[in-house]
CSV table of C-alpha atoms and ligand atoms in Angstrom, one decimal:
chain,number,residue,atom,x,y,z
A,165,UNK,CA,36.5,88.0,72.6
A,166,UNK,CA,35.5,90.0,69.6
A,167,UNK,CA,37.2,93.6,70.1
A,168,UNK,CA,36.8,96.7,68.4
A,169,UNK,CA,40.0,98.7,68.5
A,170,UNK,CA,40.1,102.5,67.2
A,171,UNK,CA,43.1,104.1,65.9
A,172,UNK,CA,43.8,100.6,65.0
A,173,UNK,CA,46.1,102.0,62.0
A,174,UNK,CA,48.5,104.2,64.5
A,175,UNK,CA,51.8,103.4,66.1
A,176,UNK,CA,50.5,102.1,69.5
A,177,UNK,CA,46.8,100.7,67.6
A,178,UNK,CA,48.5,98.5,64.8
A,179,UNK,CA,50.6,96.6,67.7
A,180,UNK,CA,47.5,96.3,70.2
A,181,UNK,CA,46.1,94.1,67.2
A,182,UNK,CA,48.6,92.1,66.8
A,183,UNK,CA,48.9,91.3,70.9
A,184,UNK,CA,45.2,90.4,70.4
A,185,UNK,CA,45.3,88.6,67.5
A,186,UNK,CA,48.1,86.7,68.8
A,187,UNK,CA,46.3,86.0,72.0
A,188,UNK,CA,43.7,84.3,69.9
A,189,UNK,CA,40.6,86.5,69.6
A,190,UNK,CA,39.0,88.2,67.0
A,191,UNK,CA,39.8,91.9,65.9
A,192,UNK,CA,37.7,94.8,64.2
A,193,UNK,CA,40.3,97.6,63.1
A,194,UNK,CA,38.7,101.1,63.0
A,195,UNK,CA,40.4,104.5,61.8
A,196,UNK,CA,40.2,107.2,59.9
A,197,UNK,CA,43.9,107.1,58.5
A,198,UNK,CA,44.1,110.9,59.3
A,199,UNK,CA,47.7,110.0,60.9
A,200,UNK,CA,47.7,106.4,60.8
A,201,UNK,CA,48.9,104.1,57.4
A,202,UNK,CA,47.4,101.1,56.2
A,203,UNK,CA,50.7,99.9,56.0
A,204,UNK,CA,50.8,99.1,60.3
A,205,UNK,CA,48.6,96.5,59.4
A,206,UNK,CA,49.6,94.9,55.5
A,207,UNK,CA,50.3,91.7,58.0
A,208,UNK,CA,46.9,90.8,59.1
A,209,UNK,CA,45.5,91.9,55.5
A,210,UNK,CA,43.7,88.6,54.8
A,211,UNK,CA,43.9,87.1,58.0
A,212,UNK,CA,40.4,85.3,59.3
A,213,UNK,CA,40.0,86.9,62.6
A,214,UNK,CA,41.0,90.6,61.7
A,215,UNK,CA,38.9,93.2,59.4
A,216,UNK,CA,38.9,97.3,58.8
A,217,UNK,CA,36.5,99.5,58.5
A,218,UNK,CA,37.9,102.7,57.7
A,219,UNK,CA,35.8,105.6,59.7
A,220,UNK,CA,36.0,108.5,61.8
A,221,UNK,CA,34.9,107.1,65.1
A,222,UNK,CA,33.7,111.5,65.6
A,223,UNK,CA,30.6,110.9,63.8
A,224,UNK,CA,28.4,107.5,64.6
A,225,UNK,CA,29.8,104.6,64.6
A,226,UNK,CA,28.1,101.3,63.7
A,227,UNK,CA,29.5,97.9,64.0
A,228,UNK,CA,27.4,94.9,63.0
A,229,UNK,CA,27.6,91.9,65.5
A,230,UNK,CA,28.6,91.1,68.6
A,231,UNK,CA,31.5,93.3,70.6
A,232,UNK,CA,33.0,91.6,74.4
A,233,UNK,CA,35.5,94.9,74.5
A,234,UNK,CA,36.2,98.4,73.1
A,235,UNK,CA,39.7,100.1,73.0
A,236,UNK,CA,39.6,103.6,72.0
A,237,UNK,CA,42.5,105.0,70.6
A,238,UNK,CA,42.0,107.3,68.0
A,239,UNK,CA,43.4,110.1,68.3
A,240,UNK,CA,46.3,112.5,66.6
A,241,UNK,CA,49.0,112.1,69.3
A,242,UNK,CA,52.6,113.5,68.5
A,243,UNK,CA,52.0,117.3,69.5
A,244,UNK,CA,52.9,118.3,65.5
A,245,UNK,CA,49.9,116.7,64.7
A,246,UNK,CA,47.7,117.7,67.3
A,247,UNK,CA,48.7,121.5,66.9
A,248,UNK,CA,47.8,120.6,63.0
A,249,UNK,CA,44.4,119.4,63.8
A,250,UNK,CA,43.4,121.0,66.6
A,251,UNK,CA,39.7,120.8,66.4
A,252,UNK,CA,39.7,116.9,65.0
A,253,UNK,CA,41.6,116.5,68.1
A,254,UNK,CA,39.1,117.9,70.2
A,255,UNK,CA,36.4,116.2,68.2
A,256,UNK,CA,38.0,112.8,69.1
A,257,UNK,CA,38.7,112.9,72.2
A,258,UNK,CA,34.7,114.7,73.0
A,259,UNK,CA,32.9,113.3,70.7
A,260,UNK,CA,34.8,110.1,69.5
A,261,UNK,CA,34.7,109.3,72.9
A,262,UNK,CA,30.8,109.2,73.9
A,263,UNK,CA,30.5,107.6,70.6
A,264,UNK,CA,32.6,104.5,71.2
A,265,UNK,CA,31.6,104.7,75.1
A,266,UNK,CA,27.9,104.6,73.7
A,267,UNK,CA,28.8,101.9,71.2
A,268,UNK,CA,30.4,99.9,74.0
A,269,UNK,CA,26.9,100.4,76.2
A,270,UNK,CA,24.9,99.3,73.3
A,271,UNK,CA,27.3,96.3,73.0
A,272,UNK,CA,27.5,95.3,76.9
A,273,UNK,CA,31.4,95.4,76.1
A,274,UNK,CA,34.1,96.7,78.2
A,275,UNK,CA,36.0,99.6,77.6
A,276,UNK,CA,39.1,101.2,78.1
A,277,UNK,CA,40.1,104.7,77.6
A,278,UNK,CA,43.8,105.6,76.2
A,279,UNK,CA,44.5,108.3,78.5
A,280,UNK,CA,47.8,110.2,78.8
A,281,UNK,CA,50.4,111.5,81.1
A,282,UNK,CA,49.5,114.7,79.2
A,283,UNK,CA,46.4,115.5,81.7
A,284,UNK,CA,49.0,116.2,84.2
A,285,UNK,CA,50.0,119.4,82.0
A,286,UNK,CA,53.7,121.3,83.3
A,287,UNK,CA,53.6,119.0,86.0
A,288,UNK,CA,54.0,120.4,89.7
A,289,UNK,CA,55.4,117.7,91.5
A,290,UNK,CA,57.7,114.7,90.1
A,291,UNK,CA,57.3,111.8,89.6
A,292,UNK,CA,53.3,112.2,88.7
A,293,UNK,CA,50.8,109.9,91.0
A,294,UNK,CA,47.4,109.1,89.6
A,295,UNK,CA,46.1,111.3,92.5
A,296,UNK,CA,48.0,114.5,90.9
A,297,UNK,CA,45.2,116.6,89.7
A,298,UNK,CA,47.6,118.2,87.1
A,299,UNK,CA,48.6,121.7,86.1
A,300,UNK,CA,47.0,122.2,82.7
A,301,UNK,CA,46.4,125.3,80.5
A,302,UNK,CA,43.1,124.8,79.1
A,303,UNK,CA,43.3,127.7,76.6
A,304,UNK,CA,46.8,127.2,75.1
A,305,UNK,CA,48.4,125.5,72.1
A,306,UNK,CA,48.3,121.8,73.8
A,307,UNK,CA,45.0,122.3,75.8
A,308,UNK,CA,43.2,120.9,72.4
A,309,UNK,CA,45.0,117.3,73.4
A,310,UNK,CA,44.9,117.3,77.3
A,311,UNK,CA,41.7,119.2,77.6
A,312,UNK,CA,39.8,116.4,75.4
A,313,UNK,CA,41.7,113.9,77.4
A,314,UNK,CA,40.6,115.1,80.0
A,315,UNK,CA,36.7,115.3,79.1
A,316,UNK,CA,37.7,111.8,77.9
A,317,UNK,CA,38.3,110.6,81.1
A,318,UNK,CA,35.4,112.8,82.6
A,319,UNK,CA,32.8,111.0,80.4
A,320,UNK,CA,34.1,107.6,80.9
A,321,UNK,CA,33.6,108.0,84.7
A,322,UNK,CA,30.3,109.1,84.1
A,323,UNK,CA,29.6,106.0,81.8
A,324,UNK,CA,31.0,103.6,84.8
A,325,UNK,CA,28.9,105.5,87.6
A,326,UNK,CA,25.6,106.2,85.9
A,327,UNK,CA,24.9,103.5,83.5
A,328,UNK,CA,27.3,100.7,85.1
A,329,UNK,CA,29.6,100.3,82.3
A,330,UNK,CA,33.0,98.3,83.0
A,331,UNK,CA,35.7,100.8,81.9
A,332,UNK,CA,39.9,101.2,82.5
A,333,UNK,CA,41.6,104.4,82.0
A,334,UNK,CA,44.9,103.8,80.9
A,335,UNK,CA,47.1,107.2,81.0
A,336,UNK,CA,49.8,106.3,78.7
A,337,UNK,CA,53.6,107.9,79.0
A,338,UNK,CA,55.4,108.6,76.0
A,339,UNK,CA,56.1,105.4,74.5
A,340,UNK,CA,58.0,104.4,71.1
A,341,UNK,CA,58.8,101.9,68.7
A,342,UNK,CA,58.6,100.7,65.3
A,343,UNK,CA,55.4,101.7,63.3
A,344,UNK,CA,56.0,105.7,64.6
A,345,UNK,CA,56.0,107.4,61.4
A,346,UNK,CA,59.7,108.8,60.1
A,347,UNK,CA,58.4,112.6,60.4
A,348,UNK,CA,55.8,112.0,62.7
A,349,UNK,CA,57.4,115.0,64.9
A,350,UNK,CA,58.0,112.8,68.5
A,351,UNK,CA,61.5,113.1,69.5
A,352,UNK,CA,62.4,109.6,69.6
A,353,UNK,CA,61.5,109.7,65.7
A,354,UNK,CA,62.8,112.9,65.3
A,355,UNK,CA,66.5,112.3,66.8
A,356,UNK,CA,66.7,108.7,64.9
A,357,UNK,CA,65.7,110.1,61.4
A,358,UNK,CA,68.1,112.8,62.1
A,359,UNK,CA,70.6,111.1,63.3
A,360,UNK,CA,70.5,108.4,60.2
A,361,UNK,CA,70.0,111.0,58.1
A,362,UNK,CA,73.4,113.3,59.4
A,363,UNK,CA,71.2,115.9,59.6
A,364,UNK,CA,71.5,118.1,63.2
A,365,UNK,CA,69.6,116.7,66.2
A,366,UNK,CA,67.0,119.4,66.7
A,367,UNK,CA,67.5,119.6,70.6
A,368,UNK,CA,64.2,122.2,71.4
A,369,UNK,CA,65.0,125.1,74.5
A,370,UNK,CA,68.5,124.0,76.8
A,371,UNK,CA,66.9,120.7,76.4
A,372,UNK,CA,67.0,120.0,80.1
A,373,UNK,CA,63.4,119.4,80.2
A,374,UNK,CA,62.7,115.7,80.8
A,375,UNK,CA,61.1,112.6,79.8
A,376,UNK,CA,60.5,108.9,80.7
A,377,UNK,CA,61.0,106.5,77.8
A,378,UNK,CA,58.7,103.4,77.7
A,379,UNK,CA,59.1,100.7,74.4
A,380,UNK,CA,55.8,100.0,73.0
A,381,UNK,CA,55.7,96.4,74.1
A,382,UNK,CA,56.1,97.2,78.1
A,383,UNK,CA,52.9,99.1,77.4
A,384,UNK,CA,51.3,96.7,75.5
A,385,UNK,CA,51.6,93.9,78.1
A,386,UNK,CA,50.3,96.9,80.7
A,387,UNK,CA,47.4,97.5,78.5
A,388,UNK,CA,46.4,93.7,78.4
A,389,UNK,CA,46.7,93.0,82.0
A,390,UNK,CA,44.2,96.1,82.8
A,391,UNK,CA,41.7,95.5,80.4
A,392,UNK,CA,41.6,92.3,82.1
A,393,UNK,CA,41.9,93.9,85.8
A,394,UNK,CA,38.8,95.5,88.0
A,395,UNK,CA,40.4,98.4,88.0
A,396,UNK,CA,37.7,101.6,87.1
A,397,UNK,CA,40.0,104.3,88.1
A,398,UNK,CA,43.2,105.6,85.9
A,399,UNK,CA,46.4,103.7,85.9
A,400,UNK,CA,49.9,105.4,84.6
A,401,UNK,CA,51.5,102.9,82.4
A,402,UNK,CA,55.4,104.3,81.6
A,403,UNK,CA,59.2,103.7,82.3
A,404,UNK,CA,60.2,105.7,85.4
A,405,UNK,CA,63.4,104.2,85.2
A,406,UNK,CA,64.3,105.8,82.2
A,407,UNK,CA,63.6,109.2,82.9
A,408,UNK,CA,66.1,111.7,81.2
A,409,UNK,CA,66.8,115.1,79.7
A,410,UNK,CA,66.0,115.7,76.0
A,411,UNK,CA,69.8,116.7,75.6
A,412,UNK,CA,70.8,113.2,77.2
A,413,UNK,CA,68.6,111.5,74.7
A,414,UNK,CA,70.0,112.9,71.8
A,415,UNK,CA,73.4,111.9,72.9
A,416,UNK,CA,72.6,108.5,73.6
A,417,UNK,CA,70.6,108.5,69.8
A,418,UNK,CA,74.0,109.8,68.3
A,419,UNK,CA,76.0,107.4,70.2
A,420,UNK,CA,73.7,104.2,69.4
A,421,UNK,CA,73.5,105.1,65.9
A,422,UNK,CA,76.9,105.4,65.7
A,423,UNK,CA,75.5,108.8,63.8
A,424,UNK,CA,78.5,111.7,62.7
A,425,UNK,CA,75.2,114.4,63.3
A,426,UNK,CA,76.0,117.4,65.7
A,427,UNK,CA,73.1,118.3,68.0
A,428,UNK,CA,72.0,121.7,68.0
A,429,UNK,CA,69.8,123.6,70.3
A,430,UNK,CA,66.9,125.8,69.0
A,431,UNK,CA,63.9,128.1,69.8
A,432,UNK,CA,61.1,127.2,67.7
A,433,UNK,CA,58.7,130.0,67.0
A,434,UNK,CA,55.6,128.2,66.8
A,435,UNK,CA,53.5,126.6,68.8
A,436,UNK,CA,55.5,123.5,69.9
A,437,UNK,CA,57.2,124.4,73.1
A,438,UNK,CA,54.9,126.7,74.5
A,439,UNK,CA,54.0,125.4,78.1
A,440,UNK,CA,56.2,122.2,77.3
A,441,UNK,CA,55.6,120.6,80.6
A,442,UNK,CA,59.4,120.9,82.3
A,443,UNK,CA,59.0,116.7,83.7
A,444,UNK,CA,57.8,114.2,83.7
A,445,UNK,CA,58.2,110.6,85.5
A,446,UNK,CA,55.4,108.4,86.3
A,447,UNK,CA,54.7,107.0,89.8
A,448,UNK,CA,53.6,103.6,89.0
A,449,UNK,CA,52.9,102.4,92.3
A,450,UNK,CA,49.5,101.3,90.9
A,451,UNK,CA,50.1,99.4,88.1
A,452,UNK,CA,52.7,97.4,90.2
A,453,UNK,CA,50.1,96.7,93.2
A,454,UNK,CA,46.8,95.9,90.7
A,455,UNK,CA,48.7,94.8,87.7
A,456,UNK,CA,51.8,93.0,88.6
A,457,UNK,CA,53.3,95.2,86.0
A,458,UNK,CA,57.0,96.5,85.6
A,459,UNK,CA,58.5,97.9,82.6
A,460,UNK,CA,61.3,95.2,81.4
A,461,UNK,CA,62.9,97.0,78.1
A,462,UNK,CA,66.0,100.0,79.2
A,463,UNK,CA,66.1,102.7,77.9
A,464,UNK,CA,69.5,101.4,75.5
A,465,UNK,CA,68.0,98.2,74.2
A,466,UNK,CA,64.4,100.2,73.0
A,467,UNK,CA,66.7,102.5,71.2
A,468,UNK,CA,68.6,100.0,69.3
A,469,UNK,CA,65.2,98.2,68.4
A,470,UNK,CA,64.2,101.5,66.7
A,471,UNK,CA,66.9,102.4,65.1
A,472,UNK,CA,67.0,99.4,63.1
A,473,UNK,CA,63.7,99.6,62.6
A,474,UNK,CA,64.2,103.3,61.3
A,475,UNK,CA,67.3,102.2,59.1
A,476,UNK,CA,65.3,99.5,57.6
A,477,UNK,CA,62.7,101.8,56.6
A,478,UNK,CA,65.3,104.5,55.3
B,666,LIG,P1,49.2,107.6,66.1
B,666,LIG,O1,49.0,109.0,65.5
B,666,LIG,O2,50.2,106.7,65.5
B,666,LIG,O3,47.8,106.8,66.1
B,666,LIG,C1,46.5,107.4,66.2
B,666,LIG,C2,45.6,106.8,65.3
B,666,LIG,O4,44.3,107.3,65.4
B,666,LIG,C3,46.0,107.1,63.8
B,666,LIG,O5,46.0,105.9,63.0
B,666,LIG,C4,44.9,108.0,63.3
B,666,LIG,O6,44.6,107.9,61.9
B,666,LIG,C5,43.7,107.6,64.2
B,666,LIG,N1,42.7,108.6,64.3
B,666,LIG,C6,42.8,109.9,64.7
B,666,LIG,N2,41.6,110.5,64.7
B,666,LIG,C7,40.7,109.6,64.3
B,666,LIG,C8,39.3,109.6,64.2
B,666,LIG,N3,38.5,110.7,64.4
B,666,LIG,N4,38.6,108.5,63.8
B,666,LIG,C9,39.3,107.3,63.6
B,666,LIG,N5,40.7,107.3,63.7
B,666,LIG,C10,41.3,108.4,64.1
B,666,LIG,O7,49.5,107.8,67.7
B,666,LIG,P2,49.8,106.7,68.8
B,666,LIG,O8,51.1,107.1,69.4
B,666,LIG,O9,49.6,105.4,68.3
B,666,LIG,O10,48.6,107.1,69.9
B,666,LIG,C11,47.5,106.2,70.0
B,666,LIG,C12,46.7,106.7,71.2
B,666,LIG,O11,47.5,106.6,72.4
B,666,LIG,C13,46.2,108.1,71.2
B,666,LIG,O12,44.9,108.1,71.7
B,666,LIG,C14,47.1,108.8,72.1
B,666,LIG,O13,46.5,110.0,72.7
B,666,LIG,C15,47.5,107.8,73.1
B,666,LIG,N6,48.8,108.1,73.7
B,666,LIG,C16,50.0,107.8,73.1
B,666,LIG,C17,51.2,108.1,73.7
B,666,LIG,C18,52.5,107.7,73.1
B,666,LIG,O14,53.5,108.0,73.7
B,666,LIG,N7,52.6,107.1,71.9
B,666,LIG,C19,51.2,108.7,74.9
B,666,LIG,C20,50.0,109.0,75.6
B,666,LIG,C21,48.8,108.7,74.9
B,667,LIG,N1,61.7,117.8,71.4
B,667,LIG,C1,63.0,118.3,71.0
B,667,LIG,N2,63.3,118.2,69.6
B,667,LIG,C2,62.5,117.6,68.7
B,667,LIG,C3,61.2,117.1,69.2
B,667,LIG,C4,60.9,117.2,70.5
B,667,LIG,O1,63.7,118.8,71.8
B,667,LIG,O2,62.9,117.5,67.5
B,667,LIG,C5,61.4,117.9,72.8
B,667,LIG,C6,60.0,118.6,73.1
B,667,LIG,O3,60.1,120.0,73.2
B,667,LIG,C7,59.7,117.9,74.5
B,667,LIG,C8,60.3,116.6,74.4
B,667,LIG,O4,61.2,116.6,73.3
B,667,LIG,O5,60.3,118.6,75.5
B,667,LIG,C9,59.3,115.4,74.1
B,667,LIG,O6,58.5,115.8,72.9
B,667,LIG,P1,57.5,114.9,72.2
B,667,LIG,O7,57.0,115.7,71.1
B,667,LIG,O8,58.1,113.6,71.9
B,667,LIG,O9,56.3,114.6,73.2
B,667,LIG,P2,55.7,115.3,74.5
B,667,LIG,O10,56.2,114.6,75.7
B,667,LIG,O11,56.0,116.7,74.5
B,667,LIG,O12,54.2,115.0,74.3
């Protein structure tokens, strides 16, 4: 296959190329660098199956050639970024997405959607089924992220049911790795860097809200297996083994560190916690029945992966 990846400079983009690459086929990086680096992808600088073309996929996109599948995930993603570019946000997920869905009809290619456990909102109900409709605030701080995921995902049916298009939905939990940026704002980042840093772990609220933790490559090898599924409606890809307070992860980021950092809780008076969903857990039911899928990686071993990663970079 010849695949055109967007966001291909990002945290989860930069590894989605090199799963392709690796898996033999041909890849066409496209991004606009606005929170990606170049530097995700220095490895396959050179190599004969990979190019860049640095764009933002909001205005029109053209691709010369042939393209069998389309993976679109531009888009800023850590809430610091999206609450910094609130309207690019929108932009990309609106009209980013009709353009690479219309490039993808033009192309006869597949395509799939990264989605996000975000267009569940301050979820109601725990763990979160596909079926969930969500509990979303379309005129707060965050509604610029989940409200253009969720057109995303609006517009991407409609490309399936009136022009036939073969499209996936993947809605994506929070994931981490290597490749997230050292300030890019995510607590996984945030707690490492602080913790290697001996600066205070920056606990937001009591920190009893939760999250489930999924290593990039469990996602990864969910993402393959449903681009290459039948599956046209949304499939949660996360960890729901690993689901745990924000003050639980901190402790375990001091403890595998082996970090001297204290952790403090604070009330940030911007935007970031306001309607901070409370949960969240996926139901993956789905994935396991259509994908054969499991998450492999715990919680501890992930950690340890990224913290050397962090120290490395440091
Ligand atoms: P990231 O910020 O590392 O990567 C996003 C990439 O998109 C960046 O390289 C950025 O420069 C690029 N981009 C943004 N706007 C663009 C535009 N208009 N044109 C071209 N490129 C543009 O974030 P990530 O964690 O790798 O997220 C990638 C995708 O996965 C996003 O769509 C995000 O919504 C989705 N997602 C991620 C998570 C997660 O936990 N990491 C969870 C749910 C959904
Ligand atoms: N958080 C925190 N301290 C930080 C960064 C984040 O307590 O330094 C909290 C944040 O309020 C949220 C959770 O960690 O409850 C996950 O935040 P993140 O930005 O990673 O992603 P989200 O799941 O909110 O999209």
């Amino acid at each position: 296959m010849r695949v055109l990846i967007t966001g291909a400079a990002g945290f989860l983009g930069s590894h989605l190329c090199d799963r392709f690459i690796a898996e033999g086929h041909t890849v066409v990086g496209m991004d606009n660098l606005l929170t990606g680096s170049m530097d995700n992808l220095a490895h396959l600088a050179g190599h004969d199956r990979f190019s860049f073309i640095k764009h933002d996929v909001s205005q029109y996109i053209y691709v010369a050639g042939p393209i069998d599948a389309v993976l679109h995930f531009a888009s800023p993603a850590s809430p610091n970024d999206y609450l910094e570019y609130p309207i690019p946000t929108l932009k990309v997920g609106s009209l980013g997405t009709h353009n690479t869905l219309g490039l993808a009809k033009h192309k006869g290619a597949r395509f799939l959607l990264a989605s996000t456990s975000e267009v569940y909102g301050d979820p109601e109900v725990n763990p979160q089924p596909e079926s969930y409709w969500g509990h979303v605030n379309p005129i707060g701080p965050r509604g610029v992220y989940d409200e253009a995921k969720r057109f995303a995902e609006a517009i991407t049916m409609a490309y399936h049911r009136y022009h036939g298009l073969e499209t996936r939905i993947v809605r994506i939990f929070n994931t981490y790795g290597p490749r997230m940026r050292l300030n890019d704002g995510r607590v996984v980042p945030n707690f490492i860097y602080q913790a290697l840093t001996n600066q205070p772990l920056t606990v937001y609220g009591r920190g009893t809200q939760t999250r489930a933790f999924q290593y990039y490559s469990d996602l990864i090898e969910g993402i393959y297996r449903l681009l290459h599924s039948n599956e046209t409606l949304p499939v949660n890809i996360g960890n729901p083994y690993t689901e745990m307070s924000v003050m639980e992860l901190a402790e375990r980021i001091v403890e595998r560190a082996r970090s001297q950092s204290p952790i403090i809780c604070i009330e940030p008076t911007d935007d970031r916690i306001v309607d901070d969903p409370k949960v969240r857990r996926p139901d993956i039911t789905r994935a396991r029945e259509l994908l054969g899928w499991e998450p492999r990686v715990p919680a501890d071993e992930g950690l340890t992966q990224t913290i050397d990663y962090f120290r490395q970079r440091l």
